[in-house]
PDB file of C-alpha atoms and ligand atoms in Angstrom:
ATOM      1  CA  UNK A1235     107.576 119.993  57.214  1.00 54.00           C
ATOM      2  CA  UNK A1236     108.570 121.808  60.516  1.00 74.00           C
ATOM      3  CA  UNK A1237     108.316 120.531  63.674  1.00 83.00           C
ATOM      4  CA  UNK A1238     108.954 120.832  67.335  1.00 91.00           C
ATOM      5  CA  UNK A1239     112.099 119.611  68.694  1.00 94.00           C
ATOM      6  CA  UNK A1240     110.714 117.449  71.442  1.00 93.00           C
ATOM      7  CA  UNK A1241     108.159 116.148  69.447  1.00 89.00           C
ATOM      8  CA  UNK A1242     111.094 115.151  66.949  1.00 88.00           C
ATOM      9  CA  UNK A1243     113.281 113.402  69.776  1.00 91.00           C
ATOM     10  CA  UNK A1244     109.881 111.901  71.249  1.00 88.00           C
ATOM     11  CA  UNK A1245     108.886 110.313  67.651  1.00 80.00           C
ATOM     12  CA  UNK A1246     112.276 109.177  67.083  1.00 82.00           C
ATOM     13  CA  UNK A1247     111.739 106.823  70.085  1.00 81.00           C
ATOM     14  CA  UNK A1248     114.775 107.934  71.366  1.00 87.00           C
ATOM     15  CA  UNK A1249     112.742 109.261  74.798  1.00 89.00           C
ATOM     16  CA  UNK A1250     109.400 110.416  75.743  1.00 89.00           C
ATOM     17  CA  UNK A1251     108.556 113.884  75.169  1.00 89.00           C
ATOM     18  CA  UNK A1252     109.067 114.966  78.674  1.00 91.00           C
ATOM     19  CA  UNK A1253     112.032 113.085  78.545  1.00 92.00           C
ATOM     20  CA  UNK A1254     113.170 114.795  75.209  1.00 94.00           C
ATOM     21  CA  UNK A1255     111.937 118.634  76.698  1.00 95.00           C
ATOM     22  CA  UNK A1256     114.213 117.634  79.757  1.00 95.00           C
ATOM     23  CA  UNK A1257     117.497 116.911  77.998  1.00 96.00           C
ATOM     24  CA  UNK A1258     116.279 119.969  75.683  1.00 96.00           C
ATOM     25  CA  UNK A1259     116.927 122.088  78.911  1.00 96.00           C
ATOM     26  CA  UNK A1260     119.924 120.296  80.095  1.00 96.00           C
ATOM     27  CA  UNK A1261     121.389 121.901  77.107  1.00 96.00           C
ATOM     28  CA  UNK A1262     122.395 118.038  75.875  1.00 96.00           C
ATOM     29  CA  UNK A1263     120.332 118.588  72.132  1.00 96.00           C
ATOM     30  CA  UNK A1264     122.687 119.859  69.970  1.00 96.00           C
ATOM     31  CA  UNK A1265     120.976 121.172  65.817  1.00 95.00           C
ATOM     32  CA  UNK A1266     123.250 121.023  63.439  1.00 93.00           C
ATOM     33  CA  UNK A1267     126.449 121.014  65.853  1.00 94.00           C
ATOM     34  CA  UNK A1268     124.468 123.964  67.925  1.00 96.00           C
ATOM     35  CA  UNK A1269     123.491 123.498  71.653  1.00 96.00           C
ATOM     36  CA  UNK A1270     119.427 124.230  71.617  1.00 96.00           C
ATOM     37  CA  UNK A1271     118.208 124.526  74.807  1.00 96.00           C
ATOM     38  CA  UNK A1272     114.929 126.561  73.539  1.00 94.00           C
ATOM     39  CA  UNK A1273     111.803 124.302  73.945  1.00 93.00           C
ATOM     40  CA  UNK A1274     110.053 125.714  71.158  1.00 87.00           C
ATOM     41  CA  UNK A1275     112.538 125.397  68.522  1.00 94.00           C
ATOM     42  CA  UNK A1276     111.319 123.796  64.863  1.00 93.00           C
ATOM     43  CA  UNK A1277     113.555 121.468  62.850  1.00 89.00           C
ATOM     44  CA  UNK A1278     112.848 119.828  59.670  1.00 78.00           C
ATOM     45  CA  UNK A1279     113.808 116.598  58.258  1.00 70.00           C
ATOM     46  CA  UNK A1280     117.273 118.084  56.755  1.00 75.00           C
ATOM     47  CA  UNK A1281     118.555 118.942  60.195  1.00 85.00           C
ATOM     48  CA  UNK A1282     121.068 117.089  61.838  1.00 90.00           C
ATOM     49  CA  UNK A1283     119.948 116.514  65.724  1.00 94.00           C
ATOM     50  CA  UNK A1284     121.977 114.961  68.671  1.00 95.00           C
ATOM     51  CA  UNK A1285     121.258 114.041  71.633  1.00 95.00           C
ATOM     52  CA  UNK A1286     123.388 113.469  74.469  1.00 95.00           C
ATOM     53  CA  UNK A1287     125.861 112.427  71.470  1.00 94.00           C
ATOM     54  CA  UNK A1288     123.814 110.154  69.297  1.00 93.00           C
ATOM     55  CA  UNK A1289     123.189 110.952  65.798  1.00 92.00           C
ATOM     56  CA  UNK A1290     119.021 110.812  65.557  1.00 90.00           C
ATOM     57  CA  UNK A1291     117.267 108.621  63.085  1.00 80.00           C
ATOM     58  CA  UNK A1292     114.247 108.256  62.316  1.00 71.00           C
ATOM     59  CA  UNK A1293     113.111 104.775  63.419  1.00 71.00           C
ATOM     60  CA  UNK A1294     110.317 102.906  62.221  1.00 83.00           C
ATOM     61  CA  UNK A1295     107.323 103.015  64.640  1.00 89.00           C
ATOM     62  CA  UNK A1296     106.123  99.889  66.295  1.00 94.00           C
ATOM     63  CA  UNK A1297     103.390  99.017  68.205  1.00 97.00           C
ATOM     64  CA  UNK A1298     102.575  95.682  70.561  1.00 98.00           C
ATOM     65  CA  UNK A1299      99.975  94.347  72.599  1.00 98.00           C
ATOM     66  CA  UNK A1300     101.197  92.132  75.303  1.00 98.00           C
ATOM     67  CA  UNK A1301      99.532  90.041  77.556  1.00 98.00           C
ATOM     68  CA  UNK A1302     101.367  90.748  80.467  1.00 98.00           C
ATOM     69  CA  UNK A1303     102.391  87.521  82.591  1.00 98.00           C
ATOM     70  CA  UNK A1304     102.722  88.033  86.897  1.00 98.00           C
ATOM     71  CA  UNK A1305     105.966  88.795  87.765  1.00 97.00           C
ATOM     72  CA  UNK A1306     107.158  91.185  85.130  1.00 97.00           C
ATOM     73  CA  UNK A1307     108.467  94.376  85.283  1.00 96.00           C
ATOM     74  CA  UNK A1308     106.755  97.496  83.318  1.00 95.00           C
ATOM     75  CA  UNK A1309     109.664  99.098  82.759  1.00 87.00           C
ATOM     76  CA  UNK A1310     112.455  98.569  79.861  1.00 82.00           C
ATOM     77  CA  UNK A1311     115.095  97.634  82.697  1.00 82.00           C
ATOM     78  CA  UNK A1312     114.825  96.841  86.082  1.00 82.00           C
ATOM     79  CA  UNK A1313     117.685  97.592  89.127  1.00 86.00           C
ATOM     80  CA  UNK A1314     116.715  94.161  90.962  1.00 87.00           C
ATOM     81  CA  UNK A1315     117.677  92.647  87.273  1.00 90.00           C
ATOM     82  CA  UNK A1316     113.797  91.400  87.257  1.00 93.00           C
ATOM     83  CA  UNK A1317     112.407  90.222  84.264  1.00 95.00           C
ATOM     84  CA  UNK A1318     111.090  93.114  82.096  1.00 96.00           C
ATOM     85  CA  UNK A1319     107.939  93.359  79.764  1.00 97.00           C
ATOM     86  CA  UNK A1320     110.101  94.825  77.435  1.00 96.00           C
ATOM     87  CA  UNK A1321     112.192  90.980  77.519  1.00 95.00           C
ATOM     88  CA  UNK A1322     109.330  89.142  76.098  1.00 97.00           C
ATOM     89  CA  UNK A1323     109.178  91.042  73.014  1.00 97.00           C
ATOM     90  CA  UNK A1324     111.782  89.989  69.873  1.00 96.00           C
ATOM     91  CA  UNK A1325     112.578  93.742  68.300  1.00 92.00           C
ATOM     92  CA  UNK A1326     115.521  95.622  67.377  1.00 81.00           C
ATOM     93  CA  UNK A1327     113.837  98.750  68.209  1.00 84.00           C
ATOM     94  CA  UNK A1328     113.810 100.639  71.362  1.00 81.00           C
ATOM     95  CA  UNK A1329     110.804  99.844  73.186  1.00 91.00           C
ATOM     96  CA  UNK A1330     108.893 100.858  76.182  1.00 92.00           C
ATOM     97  CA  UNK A1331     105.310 100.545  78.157  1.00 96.00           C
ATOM     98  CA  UNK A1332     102.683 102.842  78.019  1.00 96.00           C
ATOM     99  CA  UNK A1333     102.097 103.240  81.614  1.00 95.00           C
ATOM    100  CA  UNK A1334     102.411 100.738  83.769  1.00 95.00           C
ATOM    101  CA  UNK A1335     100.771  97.809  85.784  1.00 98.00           C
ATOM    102  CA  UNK A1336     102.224  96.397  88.842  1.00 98.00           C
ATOM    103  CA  UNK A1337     104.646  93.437  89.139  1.00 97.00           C
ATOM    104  CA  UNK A1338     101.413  91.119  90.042  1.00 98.00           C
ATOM    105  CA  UNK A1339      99.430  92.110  87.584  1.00 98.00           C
ATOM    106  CA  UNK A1340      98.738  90.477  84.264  1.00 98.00           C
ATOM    107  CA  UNK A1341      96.538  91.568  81.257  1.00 98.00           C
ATOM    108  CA  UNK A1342      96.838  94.412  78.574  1.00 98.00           C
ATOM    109  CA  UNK A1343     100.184  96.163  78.367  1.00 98.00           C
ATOM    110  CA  UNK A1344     100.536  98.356  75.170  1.00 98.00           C
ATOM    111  CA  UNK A1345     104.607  98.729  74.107  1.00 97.00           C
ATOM    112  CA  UNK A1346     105.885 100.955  71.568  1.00 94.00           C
ATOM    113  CA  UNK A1347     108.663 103.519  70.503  1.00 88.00           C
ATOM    114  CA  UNK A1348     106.511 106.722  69.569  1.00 88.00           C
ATOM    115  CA  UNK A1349     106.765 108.570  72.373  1.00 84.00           C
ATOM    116  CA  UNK A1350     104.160 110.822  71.114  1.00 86.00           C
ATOM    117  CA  UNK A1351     101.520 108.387  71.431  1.00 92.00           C
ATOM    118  CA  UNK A1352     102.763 107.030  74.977  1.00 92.00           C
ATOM    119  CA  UNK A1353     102.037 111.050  75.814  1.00 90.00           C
ATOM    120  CA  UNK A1354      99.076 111.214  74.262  1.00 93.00           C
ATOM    121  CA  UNK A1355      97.410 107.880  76.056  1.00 96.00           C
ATOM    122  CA  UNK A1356      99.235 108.530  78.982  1.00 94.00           C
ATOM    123  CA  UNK A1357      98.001 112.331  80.352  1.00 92.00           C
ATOM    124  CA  UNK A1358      95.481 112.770  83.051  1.00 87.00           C
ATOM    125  CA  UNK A1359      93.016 113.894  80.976  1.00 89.00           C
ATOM    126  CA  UNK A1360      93.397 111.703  77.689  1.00 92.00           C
ATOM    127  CA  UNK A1361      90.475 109.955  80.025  1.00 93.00           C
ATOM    128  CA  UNK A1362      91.431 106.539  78.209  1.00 97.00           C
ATOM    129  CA  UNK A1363      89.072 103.874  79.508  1.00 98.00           C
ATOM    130  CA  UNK A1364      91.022 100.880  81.060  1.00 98.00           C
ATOM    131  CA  UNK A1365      89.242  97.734  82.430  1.00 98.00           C
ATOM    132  CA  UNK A1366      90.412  95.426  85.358  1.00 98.00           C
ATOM    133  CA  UNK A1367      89.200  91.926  86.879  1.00 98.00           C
ATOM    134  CA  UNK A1368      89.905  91.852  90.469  1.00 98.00           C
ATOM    135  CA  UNK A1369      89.392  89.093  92.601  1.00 98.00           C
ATOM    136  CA  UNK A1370      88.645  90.121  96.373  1.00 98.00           C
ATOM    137  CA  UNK A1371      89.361  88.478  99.562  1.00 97.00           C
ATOM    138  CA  UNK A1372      85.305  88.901 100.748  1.00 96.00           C
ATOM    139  CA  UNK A1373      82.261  89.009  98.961  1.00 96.00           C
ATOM    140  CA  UNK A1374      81.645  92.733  97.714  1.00 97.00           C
ATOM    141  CA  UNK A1375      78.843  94.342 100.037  1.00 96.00           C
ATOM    142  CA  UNK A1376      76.020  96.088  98.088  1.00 96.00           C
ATOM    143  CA  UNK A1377      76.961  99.060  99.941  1.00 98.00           C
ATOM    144  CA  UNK A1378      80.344  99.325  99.217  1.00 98.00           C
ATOM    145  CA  UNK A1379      79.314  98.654  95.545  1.00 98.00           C
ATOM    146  CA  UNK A1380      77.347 101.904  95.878  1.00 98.00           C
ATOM    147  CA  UNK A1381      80.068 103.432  97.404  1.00 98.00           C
ATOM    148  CA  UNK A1382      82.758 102.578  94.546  1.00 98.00           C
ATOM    149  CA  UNK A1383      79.750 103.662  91.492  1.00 97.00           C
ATOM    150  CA  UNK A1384      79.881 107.302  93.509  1.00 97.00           C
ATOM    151  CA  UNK A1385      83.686 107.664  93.314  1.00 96.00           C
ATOM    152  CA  UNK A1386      85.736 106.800  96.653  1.00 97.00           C
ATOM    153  CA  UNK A1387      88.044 109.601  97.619  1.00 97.00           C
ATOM    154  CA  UNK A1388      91.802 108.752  97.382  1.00 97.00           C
ATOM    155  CA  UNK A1389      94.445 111.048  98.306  1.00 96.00           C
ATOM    156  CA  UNK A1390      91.790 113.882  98.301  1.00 96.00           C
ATOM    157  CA  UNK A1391      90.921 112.928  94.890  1.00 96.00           C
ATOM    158  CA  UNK A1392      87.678 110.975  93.491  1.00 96.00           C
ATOM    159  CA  UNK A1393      88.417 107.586  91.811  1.00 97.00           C
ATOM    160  CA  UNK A1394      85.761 107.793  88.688  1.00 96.00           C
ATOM    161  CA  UNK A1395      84.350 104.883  87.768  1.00 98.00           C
ATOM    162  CA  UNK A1396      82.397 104.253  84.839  1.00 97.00           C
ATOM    163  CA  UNK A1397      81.664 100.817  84.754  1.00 98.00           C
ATOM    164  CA  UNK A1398      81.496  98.268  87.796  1.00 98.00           C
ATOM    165  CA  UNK A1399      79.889  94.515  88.008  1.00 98.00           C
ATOM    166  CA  UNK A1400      80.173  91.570  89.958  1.00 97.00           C
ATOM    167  CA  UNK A1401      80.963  88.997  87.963  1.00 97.00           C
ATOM    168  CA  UNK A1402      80.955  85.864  90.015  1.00 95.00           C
ATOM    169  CA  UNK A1403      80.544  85.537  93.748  1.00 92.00           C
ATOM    170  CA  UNK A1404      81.786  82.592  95.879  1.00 91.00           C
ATOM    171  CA  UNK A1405      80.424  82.596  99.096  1.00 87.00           C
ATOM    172  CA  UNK A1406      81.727  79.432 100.381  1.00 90.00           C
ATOM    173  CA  UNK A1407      85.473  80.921 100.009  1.00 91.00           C
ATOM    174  CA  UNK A1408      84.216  84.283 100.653  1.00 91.00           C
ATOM    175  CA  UNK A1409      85.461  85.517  97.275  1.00 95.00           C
ATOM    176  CA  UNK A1410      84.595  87.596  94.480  1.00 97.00           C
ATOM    177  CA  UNK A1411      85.536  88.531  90.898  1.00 98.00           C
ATOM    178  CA  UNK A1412      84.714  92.559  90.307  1.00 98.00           C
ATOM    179  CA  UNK A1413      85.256  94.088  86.729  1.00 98.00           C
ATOM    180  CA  UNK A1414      86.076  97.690  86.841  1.00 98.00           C
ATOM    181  CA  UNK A1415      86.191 100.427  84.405  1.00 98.00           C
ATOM    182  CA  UNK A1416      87.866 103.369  85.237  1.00 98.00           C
ATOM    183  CA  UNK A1417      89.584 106.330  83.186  1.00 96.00           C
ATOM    184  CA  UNK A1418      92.534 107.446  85.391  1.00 93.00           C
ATOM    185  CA  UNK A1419      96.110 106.240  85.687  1.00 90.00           C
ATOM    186  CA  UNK A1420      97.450 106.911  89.340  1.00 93.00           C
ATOM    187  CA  UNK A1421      99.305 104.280  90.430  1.00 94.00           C
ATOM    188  CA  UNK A1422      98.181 100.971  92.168  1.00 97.00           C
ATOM    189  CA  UNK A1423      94.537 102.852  92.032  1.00 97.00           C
ATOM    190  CA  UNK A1424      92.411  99.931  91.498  1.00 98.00           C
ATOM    191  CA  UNK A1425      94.293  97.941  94.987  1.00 98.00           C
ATOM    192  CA  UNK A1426      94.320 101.338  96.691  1.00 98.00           C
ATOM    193  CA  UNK A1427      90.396 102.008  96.171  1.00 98.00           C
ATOM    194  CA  UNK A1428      89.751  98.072  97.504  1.00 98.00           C
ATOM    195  CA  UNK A1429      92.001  98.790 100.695  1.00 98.00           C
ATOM    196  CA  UNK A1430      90.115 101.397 101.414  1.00 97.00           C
ATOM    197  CA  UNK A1431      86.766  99.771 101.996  1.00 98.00           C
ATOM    198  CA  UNK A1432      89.048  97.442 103.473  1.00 97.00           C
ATOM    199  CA  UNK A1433      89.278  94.276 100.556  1.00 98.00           C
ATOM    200  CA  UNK A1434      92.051  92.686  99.372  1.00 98.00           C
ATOM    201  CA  UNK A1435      93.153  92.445  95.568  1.00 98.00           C
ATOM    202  CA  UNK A1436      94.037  88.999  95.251  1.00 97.00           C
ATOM    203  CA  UNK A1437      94.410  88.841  91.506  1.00 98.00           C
ATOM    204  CA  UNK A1438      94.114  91.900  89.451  1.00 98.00           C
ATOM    205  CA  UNK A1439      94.317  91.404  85.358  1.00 98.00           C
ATOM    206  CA  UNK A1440      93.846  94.454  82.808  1.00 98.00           C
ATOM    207  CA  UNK A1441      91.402  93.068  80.216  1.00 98.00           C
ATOM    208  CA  UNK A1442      90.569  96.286  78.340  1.00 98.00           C
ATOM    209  CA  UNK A1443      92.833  99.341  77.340  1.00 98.00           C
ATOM    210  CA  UNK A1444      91.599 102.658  74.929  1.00 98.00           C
ATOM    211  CA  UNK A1445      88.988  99.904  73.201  1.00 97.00           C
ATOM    212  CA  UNK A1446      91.262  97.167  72.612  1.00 98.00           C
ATOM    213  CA  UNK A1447      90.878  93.489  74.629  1.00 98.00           C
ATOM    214  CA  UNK A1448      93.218  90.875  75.177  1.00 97.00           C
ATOM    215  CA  UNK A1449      91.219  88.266  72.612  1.00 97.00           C
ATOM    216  CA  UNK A1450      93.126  84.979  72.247  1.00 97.00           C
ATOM    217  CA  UNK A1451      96.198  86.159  73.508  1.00 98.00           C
ATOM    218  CA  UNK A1452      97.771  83.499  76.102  1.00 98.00           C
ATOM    219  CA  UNK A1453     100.091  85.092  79.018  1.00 98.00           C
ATOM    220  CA  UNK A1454     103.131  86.372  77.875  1.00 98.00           C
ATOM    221  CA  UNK A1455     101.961  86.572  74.027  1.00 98.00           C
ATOM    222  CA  UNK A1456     101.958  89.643  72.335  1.00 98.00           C
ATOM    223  CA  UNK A1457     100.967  90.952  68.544  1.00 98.00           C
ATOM    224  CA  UNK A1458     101.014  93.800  67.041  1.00 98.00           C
ATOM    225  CA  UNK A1459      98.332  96.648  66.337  1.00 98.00           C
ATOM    226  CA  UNK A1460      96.891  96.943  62.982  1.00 97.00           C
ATOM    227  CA  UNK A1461      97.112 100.517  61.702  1.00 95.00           C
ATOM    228  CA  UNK A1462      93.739 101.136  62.164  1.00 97.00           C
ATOM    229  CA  UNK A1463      94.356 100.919  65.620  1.00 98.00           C
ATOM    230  CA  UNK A1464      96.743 102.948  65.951  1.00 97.00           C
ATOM    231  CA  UNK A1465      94.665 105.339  64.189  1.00 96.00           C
ATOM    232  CA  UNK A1466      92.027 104.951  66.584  1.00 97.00           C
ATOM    233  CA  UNK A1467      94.339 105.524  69.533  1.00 97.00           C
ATOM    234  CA  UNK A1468      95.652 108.821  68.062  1.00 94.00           C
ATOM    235  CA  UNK A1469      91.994 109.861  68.493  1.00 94.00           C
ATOM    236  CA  UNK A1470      92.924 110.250  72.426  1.00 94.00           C
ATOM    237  CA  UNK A1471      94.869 113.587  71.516  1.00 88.00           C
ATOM    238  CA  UNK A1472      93.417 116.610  73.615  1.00 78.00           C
TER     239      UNK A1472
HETATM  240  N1  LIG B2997      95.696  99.374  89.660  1.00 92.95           N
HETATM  241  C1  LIG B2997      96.480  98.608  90.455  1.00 92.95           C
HETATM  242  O1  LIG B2997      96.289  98.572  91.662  1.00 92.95           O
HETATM  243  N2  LIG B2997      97.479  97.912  89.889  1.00 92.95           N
HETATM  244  C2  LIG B2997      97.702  97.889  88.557  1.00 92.95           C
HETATM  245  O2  LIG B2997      98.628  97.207  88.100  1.00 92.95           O
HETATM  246  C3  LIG B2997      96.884  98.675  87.741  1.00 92.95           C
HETATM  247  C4  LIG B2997      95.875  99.409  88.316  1.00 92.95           C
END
């Protein structure tokens, strides 16, 4: 079977498919000794591909579900020498985030090395639902409630929410918990559309990503996805 060179690199975990059409380009993907630098080019499973000087094998696909502790890194390594999501997990293999939640954040973090699927859940309009607990600094008015269920502009752009509730108010320390449901993936969205109705995120965890929840897992556990669910994420392809 023939198939695109990115998507090759991408499944091969070796980098994302961007990634993989990027070094395609920087003429550093060489097929059978040749420099390719065509995008669309098809290989099969008897060609020999290199990139940037490492033979490419095909690695076994893995897939984890962490529950991501505060003060971790989403990122496979980190310049300030941080601790990195990718540190908690015991593999051999490659691994990287799909997506990202901020350093203070906790909750559901998928990991994997198919970079096909880390595309797939990861483009603007893959619309996977993700859901959030956030504890404000104030009591959430009714009519910013209203406000957030309409869609808040941010940058221009409506934040589309599909699912909000107050969970649990606490009006002696002028606190609330808030779960959210949204579908988008812009950075720090879910602090940035609080600010803006000026709340504070005090604690923000991820409890819900593309229909899977964090169930027993304790912070900083992980396991790994059946293949059903994997199956069911590959139903995010556009
Ligand atoms: N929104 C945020 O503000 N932070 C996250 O980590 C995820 C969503």
């Amino acid at each position: 079977m023939e198939e695109r060179l990115q998507k090759r690199i991408a499944k091969s975990g070796y980098a994302s498919r961007r990634k993989a059409e990027e070094l395609i380009l920087a003429g550093k993907v060489l097929v059978n000794g040749k420099v390719v630098t065509e995008l669309g080019t098809k290989v099969s499973i008897k060609d020999k591909i290199e990139v940037e000087g490492n033979l490419l094998e095909k690695e076994e696909l893995v897939y984890y579900l962490l529950n991501k502790p505060r003060e971790t890194v989403s990122t496979s390594s980190d310049e300030l020498s941080r601790k990195t999501v990718v540190d908690l997990i015991e593999t051999d293999k490659r691994i990287f985030p799909v997506g990202r939640l901020d350093y203070d954040t906790t909750g559901l973090l998928l990991l994997t090395n198919d970079g096909e699927l880390t595309n797939i859940l990861t483009h603007p309009r893959s619309n996977v639902p993700k859901t959030y607990l956030a504890k404000l600094d104030k009591v959430l008015e009714m009519e910013d409630f209203f406000k957030i269920k309409e869609g808040v502009l941010i940058d221009g752009k409506k934040v589309r929410v599909k699912h909000l509730k107050i969970k649990k108010k606490d009006k002696k320390k002028n606190t609330c918990f808030v779960e959210i449901t949204i579908t988008e993936g812009r950075n720090h969205i879910i602090k940035r559309l609080f600010e803006n109705l000026h709340y504070d995120v005090i604690k923000l965890t991820r409890t819900h990503y593309a229909g899977l929840d964090l169930g027993t897992l304790l912070s900083g556990e992980y396991r790994t996805l059946t293949r059903k669910e994997v199956q069911d994420l590959l139903k995010y392809r556009r």
